[in-house]
């Protein structure tokens, strides 16, 4: 049971480039979420999904897209990277019953130059 | 709206000292409350939780009690170890958006 996995661990982008952060879970969790962590601000929700084919925006969705074609995967796409998107990104998942208990991946550190 | 406020760090303690990290919240209804820990270079791990008023969550010697009257969920440990050095996040669960609302985090440094 690998839990929640994220790739890559670290990425450097130039302004304007696009990329996809991968997230996968093997716990058959219905709920998945993406957060970003910035110094002094805790974690903020970007997008979330309550099941395959269903996604919704969190509190800081601008500049990011998501899709959920399978229960296991929930990729986060940066369409045109900006320096303000330099952050650490965490993916989390939870079961529908007990959804408040979320399991986090190890994070992806992104630097946009 | 819902929010979480926790004491600013860093908190620096000697090994075996008593730890308190304060956390207060603002929320409608009765949210579930959590403490997460982030060790250096790692993701967040659930440390403990409480789902209703007067519940006490505990794990690895850490405790926190859900106090509705003071809207608080302070984290305590009687005797810290060097291995407890990490960033601690208080959070509440907002069911309407399936999201955890986090405090800013408190860095704890324990020295021998």
PDB file of C-alpha atoms in Angstrom:
ATOM      1  CA  UNK A   1       0.000   0.000   0.000  1.00  0.00           C
ATOM      2  CA  UNK A   2       1.872   3.048  -1.239  1.00  0.00           C
ATOM      3  CA  UNK A   3      -0.762   5.531   0.012  1.00  0.00           C
ATOM      4  CA  UNK A   4      -0.634   8.880  -1.807  1.00  0.00           C
ATOM      5  CA  UNK A   5       2.239   9.339  -4.235  1.00  0.00           C
ATOM      6  CA  UNK A   6       3.324  12.487  -6.047  1.00  0.00           C
ATOM      7  CA  UNK A   7       5.736  13.122  -8.890  1.00  0.00           C
ATOM      8  CA  UNK A   8       8.018  14.880  -9.439  1.00  0.00           C
ATOM      9  CA  UNK A   9       9.543  15.731  -6.070  1.00  0.00           C
ATOM     10  CA  UNK A  10      11.112  18.891  -7.379  1.00  0.00           C
ATOM     11  CA  UNK A  11      10.723  20.900 -10.576  1.00  0.00           C
ATOM     12  CA  UNK A  12      12.126  24.122 -11.974  1.00  0.00           C
ATOM     13  CA  UNK A  13      10.112  25.929 -14.655  1.00  0.00           C
ATOM     14  CA  UNK A  14      10.539  29.091 -16.635  1.00  0.00           C
ATOM     15  CA  UNK A  15       7.743  31.645 -16.707  1.00  0.00           C
ATOM     16  CA  UNK A  16       5.162  30.653 -19.307  1.00  0.00           C
ATOM     17  CA  UNK A  17       5.981  26.966 -19.380  1.00  0.00           C
ATOM     18  CA  UNK A  18       3.325  24.389 -18.641  1.00  0.00           C
ATOM     19  CA  UNK A  19       3.550  21.194 -16.656  1.00  0.00           C
ATOM     20  CA  UNK A  20       1.489  18.554 -14.897  1.00  0.00           C
ATOM     21  CA  UNK A  21       1.957  17.495 -11.297  1.00  0.00           C
ATOM     22  CA  UNK A  22       0.971  13.893 -10.833  1.00  0.00           C
ATOM     23  CA  UNK A  23      -0.916  12.446  -7.872  1.00  0.00           C
ATOM     24  CA  UNK A  24      -2.070   8.890  -7.363  1.00  0.00           C
ATOM     25  CA  UNK A  25      -3.566   6.949  -4.476  1.00  0.00           C
ATOM     26  CA  UNK A  26      -4.138   3.238  -4.031  1.00  0.00           C
ATOM     27  CA  UNK A  27      -6.599   3.375  -1.133  1.00  0.00           C
ATOM     28  CA  UNK A  28      -9.722   3.564  -3.321  1.00  0.00           C
ATOM     29  CA  UNK A  29     -10.553   6.969  -1.836  1.00  0.00           C
ATOM     30  CA  UNK A  30     -13.347   8.925  -3.470  1.00  0.00           C
ATOM     31  CA  UNK A  31     -12.147  12.370  -2.393  1.00  0.00           C
ATOM     32  CA  UNK A  32      -8.928  13.956  -3.616  1.00  0.00           C
ATOM     33  CA  UNK A  33      -7.593  17.476  -3.191  1.00  0.00           C
ATOM     34  CA  UNK A  34      -4.699  19.713  -4.152  1.00  0.00           C
ATOM     35  CA  UNK A  35      -3.228  22.224  -1.690  1.00  0.00           C
ATOM     36  CA  UNK A  36      -0.378  24.668  -1.944  1.00  0.00           C
ATOM     37  CA  UNK A  37       1.845  25.542   0.989  1.00  0.00           C
ATOM     38  CA  UNK A  38       3.401  28.959   1.251  1.00  0.00           C
ATOM     39  CA  UNK A  39       5.474  30.319   4.149  1.00  0.00           C
ATOM     40  CA  UNK A  40       3.382  31.722   6.963  1.00  0.00           C
ATOM     41  CA  UNK A  41       0.099  30.814   5.263  1.00  0.00           C
ATOM     42  CA  UNK A  42      -0.490  27.183   6.070  1.00  0.00           C
ATOM     43  CA  UNK A  43      -2.029  25.178   3.244  1.00  0.00           C
ATOM     44  CA  UNK A  44      -4.665  26.511   0.865  1.00  0.00           C
ATOM     45  CA  UNK A  45      -7.031  24.446  -1.255  1.00  0.00           C
ATOM     46  CA  UNK A  46      -6.608  24.746  -5.026  1.00  0.00           C
ATOM     47  CA  UNK A  47      -9.065  22.176  -6.451  1.00  0.00           C
ATOM     48  CA  UNK A  48     -10.801  19.093  -5.188  1.00  0.00           C
ATOM     49  CA  UNK A  49     -12.747  16.114  -6.499  1.00  0.00           C
ATOM     50  CA  UNK A  50     -15.453  14.019  -4.887  1.00  0.00           C
ATOM     51  CA  UNK A  51     -15.209  11.238  -7.440  1.00  0.00           C
ATOM     52  CA  UNK A  52     -14.213  10.326 -10.975  1.00  0.00           C
ATOM     53  CA  UNK A  53     -15.511  12.905 -13.419  1.00  0.00           C
ATOM     54  CA  UNK A  54     -16.342  15.469 -10.707  1.00  0.00           C
ATOM     55  CA  UNK A  55     -14.088  18.377  -9.801  1.00  0.00           C
ATOM     56  CA  UNK A  56     -14.585  21.763  -8.197  1.00  0.00           C
ATOM     57  CA  UNK A  57     -12.598  24.858  -7.311  1.00  0.00           C
ATOM     58  CA  UNK A  58     -11.084  25.606  -3.967  1.00  0.00           C
ATOM     59  CA  UNK A  59      -9.964  28.980  -2.657  1.00  0.00           C
ATOM     60  CA  UNK A  60      -7.005  29.612  -5.007  1.00  0.00           C
ATOM     61  CA  UNK A  61      -7.859  27.935  -8.363  1.00  0.00           C
ATOM     62  CA  UNK A  62      -6.598  30.562 -10.823  1.00  0.00           C
ATOM     63  CA  UNK A  63      -3.850  29.321 -13.125  1.00  0.00           C
ATOM     64  CA  UNK A  64      -4.521  25.639 -12.412  1.00  0.00           C
ATOM     65  CA  UNK A  65      -6.620  22.952 -14.086  1.00  0.00           C
ATOM     66  CA  UNK A  66      -7.578  19.502 -12.876  1.00  0.00           C
ATOM     67  CA  UNK A  67      -9.389  16.468 -14.183  1.00  0.00           C
ATOM     68  CA  UNK A  68     -10.345  13.141 -12.612  1.00  0.00           C
ATOM     69  CA  UNK A  69     -10.740  10.384 -15.170  1.00  0.00           C
ATOM     70  CA  UNK A  70     -10.066   7.567 -12.697  1.00  0.00           C
ATOM     71  CA  UNK A  71     -10.506   7.096  -8.958  1.00  0.00           C
ATOM     72  CA  UNK A  72      -6.759   6.663  -8.514  1.00  0.00           C
ATOM     73  CA  UNK A  73      -5.336   9.711 -10.320  1.00  0.00           C
ATOM     74  CA  UNK A  74      -5.799  13.441  -9.881  1.00  0.00           C
ATOM     75  CA  UNK A  75      -3.270  15.468 -11.919  1.00  0.00           C
ATOM     76  CA  UNK A  76      -2.806  19.206 -11.469  1.00  0.00           C
ATOM     77  CA  UNK A  77      -1.947  21.229 -14.578  1.00  0.00           C
ATOM     78  CA  UNK A  78      -0.205  24.558 -14.643  1.00  0.00           C
ATOM     79  CA  UNK A  79      -1.162  26.131 -17.955  1.00  0.00           C
ATOM     80  CA  UNK A  80       1.351  28.988 -18.049  1.00  0.00           C
ATOM     81  CA  UNK A  81       3.609  29.058 -15.011  1.00  0.00           C
ATOM     82  CA  UNK A  82       4.158  32.307 -13.120  1.00  0.00           C
ATOM     83  CA  UNK A  83       6.640  33.118 -10.332  1.00  0.00           C
ATOM     84  CA  UNK A  84       3.657  33.448  -7.955  1.00  0.00           C
ATOM     85  CA  UNK A  85       3.103  29.719  -8.377  1.00  0.00           C
ATOM     86  CA  UNK A  86       6.431  28.940  -6.724  1.00  0.00           C
ATOM     87  CA  UNK A  87       5.286  26.805  -3.820  1.00  0.00           C
ATOM     88  CA  UNK A  88       5.106  23.323  -2.372  1.00  0.00           C
ATOM     89  CA  UNK A  89       2.125  21.370  -3.656  1.00  0.00           C
ATOM     90  CA  UNK A  90       0.435  18.630  -1.692  1.00  0.00           C
ATOM     91  CA  UNK A  91      -2.114  16.136  -2.870  1.00  0.00           C
ATOM     92  CA  UNK A  92      -4.480  14.550  -0.346  1.00  0.00           C
ATOM     93  CA  UNK A  93      -7.152  11.880  -0.415  1.00  0.00           C
ATOM     94  CA  UNK A  94      -9.896  10.653   1.877  1.00  0.00           C
ATOM     95  CA  UNK A  95     -12.674   8.120   2.003  1.00  0.00           C
ATOM     96  CA  UNK A  96     -16.228   9.339   1.514  1.00  0.00           C
ATOM     97  CA  UNK A  97     -17.083   8.046   4.962  1.00  0.00           C
ATOM     98  CA  UNK A  98     -14.676   9.780   7.256  1.00  0.00           C
ATOM     99  CA  UNK A  99     -13.764  12.309   4.572  1.00  0.00           C
ATOM    100  CA  UNK A 100     -12.484  14.769   7.135  1.00  0.00           C
ATOM    101  CA  UNK A 101      -9.434  12.582   7.725  1.00  0.00           C
ATOM    102  CA  UNK A 102      -7.186  13.319   4.781  1.00  0.00           C
ATOM    103  CA  UNK A 103      -3.972  11.519   3.831  1.00  0.00           C
ATOM    104  CA  UNK A 104      -1.251  13.603   2.282  1.00  0.00           C
ATOM    105  CA  UNK A 105       1.401  12.830  -0.282  1.00  0.00           C
ATOM    106  CA  UNK A 106       5.058  13.833   0.195  1.00  0.00           C
ATOM    107  CA  UNK A 107       4.695  17.016  -1.861  1.00  0.00           C
ATOM    108  CA  UNK A 108       6.163  18.548  -5.008  1.00  0.00           C
ATOM    109  CA  UNK A 109       8.422  21.561  -4.657  1.00  0.00           C
ATOM    110  CA  UNK A 110       8.012  23.886  -7.642  1.00  0.00           C
ATOM    111  CA  UNK A 111      10.244  26.825  -8.505  1.00  0.00           C
ATOM    112  CA  UNK A 112       9.167  29.169 -11.296  1.00  0.00           C
ATOM    113  CA  UNK A 113      11.859  31.499 -12.570  1.00  0.00           C
TER     114      UNK A 113
ATOM    115  CA  UNK B   1     -15.869  32.544   7.396  1.00  0.00           C
ATOM    116  CA  UNK B   2     -14.069  29.652   8.994  1.00  0.00           C
ATOM    117  CA  UNK B   3     -10.515  30.250  10.144  1.00  0.00           C
ATOM    118  CA  UNK B   4      -7.773  28.889  12.377  1.00  0.00           C
ATOM    119  CA  UNK B   5      -5.266  30.923  14.367  1.00  0.00           C
ATOM    120  CA  UNK B   6      -2.256  29.352  15.993  1.00  0.00           C
ATOM    121  CA  UNK B   7       0.623  30.790  17.944  1.00  0.00           C
ATOM    122  CA  UNK B   8       3.566  32.053  15.983  1.00  0.00           C
ATOM    123  CA  UNK B   9       6.848  30.284  16.186  1.00  0.00           C
ATOM    124  CA  UNK B  10       9.445  29.290  16.329  1.00  0.00           C
ATOM    125  CA  UNK B  11       9.099  27.594  19.674  1.00  0.00           C
ATOM    126  CA  UNK B  12      12.438  26.502  21.072  1.00  0.00           C
ATOM    127  CA  UNK B  13      12.563  24.063  23.980  1.00  0.00           C
ATOM    128  CA  UNK B  14      15.026  21.880  25.780  1.00  0.00           C
ATOM    129  CA  UNK B  15      14.517  18.139  25.743  1.00  0.00           C
ATOM    130  CA  UNK B  16      11.981  16.953  28.363  1.00  0.00           C
ATOM    131  CA  UNK B  17      10.324  20.381  28.597  1.00  0.00           C
ATOM    132  CA  UNK B  18       6.551  20.823  28.541  1.00  0.00           C
ATOM    133  CA  UNK B  19       5.026  21.897  25.245  1.00  0.00           C
ATOM    134  CA  UNK B  20       1.919  23.946  24.548  1.00  0.00           C
ATOM    135  CA  UNK B  21       1.002  25.237  21.114  1.00  0.00           C
ATOM    136  CA  UNK B  22      -2.127  27.353  21.161  1.00  0.00           C
ATOM    137  CA  UNK B  23      -4.830  27.034  18.525  1.00  0.00           C
ATOM    138  CA  UNK B  24      -8.175  28.825  18.309  1.00  0.00           C
ATOM    139  CA  UNK B  25     -10.767  28.625  15.603  1.00  0.00           C
ATOM    140  CA  UNK B  26     -13.739  30.449  14.148  1.00  0.00           C
ATOM    141  CA  UNK B  27     -16.414  28.325  12.547  1.00  0.00           C
ATOM    142  CA  UNK B  28     -20.116  27.875  12.102  1.00  0.00           C
ATOM    143  CA  UNK B  29     -21.429  24.698  13.606  1.00  0.00           C
ATOM    144  CA  UNK B  30     -19.165  22.123  15.184  1.00  0.00           C
ATOM    145  CA  UNK B  31     -16.275  21.243  12.913  1.00  0.00           C
ATOM    146  CA  UNK B  32     -13.844  18.392  13.394  1.00  0.00           C
ATOM    147  CA  UNK B  33     -10.438  19.609  14.588  1.00  0.00           C
ATOM    148  CA  UNK B  34      -7.004  18.273  13.746  1.00  0.00           C
ATOM    149  CA  UNK B  35      -3.321  18.576  14.439  1.00  0.00           C
ATOM    150  CA  UNK B  36      -0.978  17.675  11.599  1.00  0.00           C
ATOM    151  CA  UNK B  37       2.817  17.429  11.846  1.00  0.00           C
ATOM    152  CA  UNK B  38       5.347  18.029   9.098  1.00  0.00           C
ATOM    153  CA  UNK B  39       8.846  16.713   9.669  1.00  0.00           C
ATOM    154  CA  UNK B  40      11.678  18.284   7.681  1.00  0.00           C
ATOM    155  CA  UNK B  41      11.469  17.422   3.987  1.00  0.00           C
ATOM    156  CA  UNK B  42       8.282  15.400   4.376  1.00  0.00           C
ATOM    157  CA  UNK B  43       4.550  15.751   3.806  1.00  0.00           C
ATOM    158  CA  UNK B  44       1.907  16.270   6.450  1.00  0.00           C
ATOM    159  CA  UNK B  45       0.972  13.472   8.801  1.00  0.00           C
ATOM    160  CA  UNK B  46      -2.153  13.360  10.894  1.00  0.00           C
ATOM    161  CA  UNK B  47      -1.109  13.593  14.536  1.00  0.00           C
ATOM    162  CA  UNK B  48      -4.476  13.595  16.289  1.00  0.00           C
ATOM    163  CA  UNK B  49      -8.063  14.672  15.884  1.00  0.00           C
ATOM    164  CA  UNK B  50     -11.282  15.368  17.783  1.00  0.00           C
ATOM    165  CA  UNK B  51     -14.720  15.360  16.247  1.00  0.00           C
ATOM    166  CA  UNK B  52     -16.947  16.844  18.947  1.00  0.00           C
ATOM    167  CA  UNK B  53     -16.855  19.104  21.969  1.00  0.00           C
ATOM    168  CA  UNK B  54     -14.888  17.827  24.997  1.00  0.00           C
ATOM    169  CA  UNK B  55     -13.281  15.055  22.943  1.00  0.00           C
ATOM    170  CA  UNK B  56      -9.589  14.568  23.628  1.00  0.00           C
ATOM    171  CA  UNK B  57      -7.354  13.453  20.799  1.00  0.00           C
ATOM    172  CA  UNK B  58      -4.054  11.812  21.682  1.00  0.00           C
ATOM    173  CA  UNK B  59      -1.125  10.197  19.905  1.00  0.00           C
ATOM    174  CA  UNK B  60       2.609   9.720  20.557  1.00  0.00           C
ATOM    175  CA  UNK B  61       2.326  11.539  23.896  1.00  0.00           C
ATOM    176  CA  UNK B  62       0.603  14.574  22.362  1.00  0.00           C
ATOM    177  CA  UNK B  63      -2.874  15.596  23.492  1.00  0.00           C
ATOM    178  CA  UNK B  64      -5.455  18.194  22.542  1.00  0.00           C
ATOM    179  CA  UNK B  65      -8.956  18.788  23.895  1.00  0.00           C
ATOM    180  CA  UNK B  66     -11.805  20.246  21.836  1.00  0.00           C
ATOM    181  CA  UNK B  67     -13.063  23.208  23.875  1.00  0.00           C
ATOM    182  CA  UNK B  68     -16.250  24.631  22.420  1.00  0.00           C
ATOM    183  CA  UNK B  69     -16.641  27.324  25.055  1.00  0.00           C
ATOM    184  CA  UNK B  70     -13.246  28.840  24.249  1.00  0.00           C
ATOM    185  CA  UNK B  71     -13.157  27.656  20.603  1.00  0.00           C
ATOM    186  CA  UNK B  72      -9.714  26.202  21.228  1.00  0.00           C
ATOM    187  CA  UNK B  73      -7.751  23.039  20.488  1.00  0.00           C
ATOM    188  CA  UNK B  74      -4.366  23.541  22.143  1.00  0.00           C
ATOM    189  CA  UNK B  75      -1.651  20.936  21.575  1.00  0.00           C
ATOM    190  CA  UNK B  76       0.288  19.704  24.616  1.00  0.00           C
ATOM    191  CA  UNK B  77       3.041  17.239  25.382  1.00  0.00           C
ATOM    192  CA  UNK B  78       4.483  16.621  28.790  1.00  0.00           C
ATOM    193  CA  UNK B  79       8.070  15.896  27.779  1.00  0.00           C
ATOM    194  CA  UNK B  80       9.338  16.725  24.297  1.00  0.00           C
ATOM    195  CA  UNK B  81      12.168  14.949  22.512  1.00  0.00           C
ATOM    196  CA  UNK B  82      14.599  16.129  19.865  1.00  0.00           C
ATOM    197  CA  UNK B  83      12.704  13.939  17.400  1.00  0.00           C
ATOM    198  CA  UNK B  84       9.571  16.094  17.923  1.00  0.00           C
ATOM    199  CA  UNK B  85      11.241  18.965  16.080  1.00  0.00           C
ATOM    200  CA  UNK B  86       8.858  19.730  13.218  1.00  0.00           C
ATOM    201  CA  UNK B  87       6.177  22.147  12.044  1.00  0.00           C
ATOM    202  CA  UNK B  88       2.770  21.640  13.635  1.00  0.00           C
ATOM    203  CA  UNK B  89      -0.449  22.675  11.916  1.00  0.00           C
ATOM    204  CA  UNK B  90      -3.835  23.080  13.524  1.00  0.00           C
ATOM    205  CA  UNK B  91      -6.770  22.591  11.153  1.00  0.00           C
ATOM    206  CA  UNK B  92     -10.521  22.338  10.998  1.00  0.00           C
ATOM    207  CA  UNK B  93     -12.607  20.503   8.450  1.00  0.00           C
ATOM    208  CA  UNK B  94     -15.105  22.486   6.430  1.00  0.00           C
ATOM    209  CA  UNK B  95     -17.576  19.904   5.221  1.00  0.00           C
ATOM    210  CA  UNK B  96     -19.231  22.106   2.650  1.00  0.00           C
ATOM    211  CA  UNK B  97     -16.116  22.242   0.491  1.00  0.00           C
ATOM    212  CA  UNK B  98     -14.374  19.059   1.556  1.00  0.00           C
ATOM    213  CA  UNK B  99     -11.426  21.085   2.680  1.00  0.00           C
ATOM    214  CA  UNK B 100      -9.176  21.418   5.657  1.00  0.00           C
ATOM    215  CA  UNK B 101      -8.613  24.987   6.803  1.00  0.00           C
ATOM    216  CA  UNK B 102      -5.119  25.285   8.213  1.00  0.00           C
ATOM    217  CA  UNK B 103      -3.426  27.627  10.588  1.00  0.00           C
ATOM    218  CA  UNK B 104      -0.105  29.126   9.525  1.00  0.00           C
ATOM    219  CA  UNK B 105       1.905  26.455  11.310  1.00  0.00           C
ATOM    220  CA  UNK B 106       4.201  26.584  14.339  1.00  0.00           C
ATOM    221  CA  UNK B 107       7.793  25.457  14.057  1.00  0.00           C
ATOM    222  CA  UNK B 108       9.091  23.571  17.083  1.00  0.00           C
ATOM    223  CA  UNK B 109      12.807  23.121  17.689  1.00  0.00           C
ATOM    224  CA  UNK B 110      13.890  20.860  20.533  1.00  0.00           C
ATOM    225  CA  UNK B 111      17.545  20.833  21.529  1.00  0.00           C
ATOM    226  CA  UNK B 112      19.372  18.349  23.756  1.00  0.00           C
TER     227      UNK B 112
END
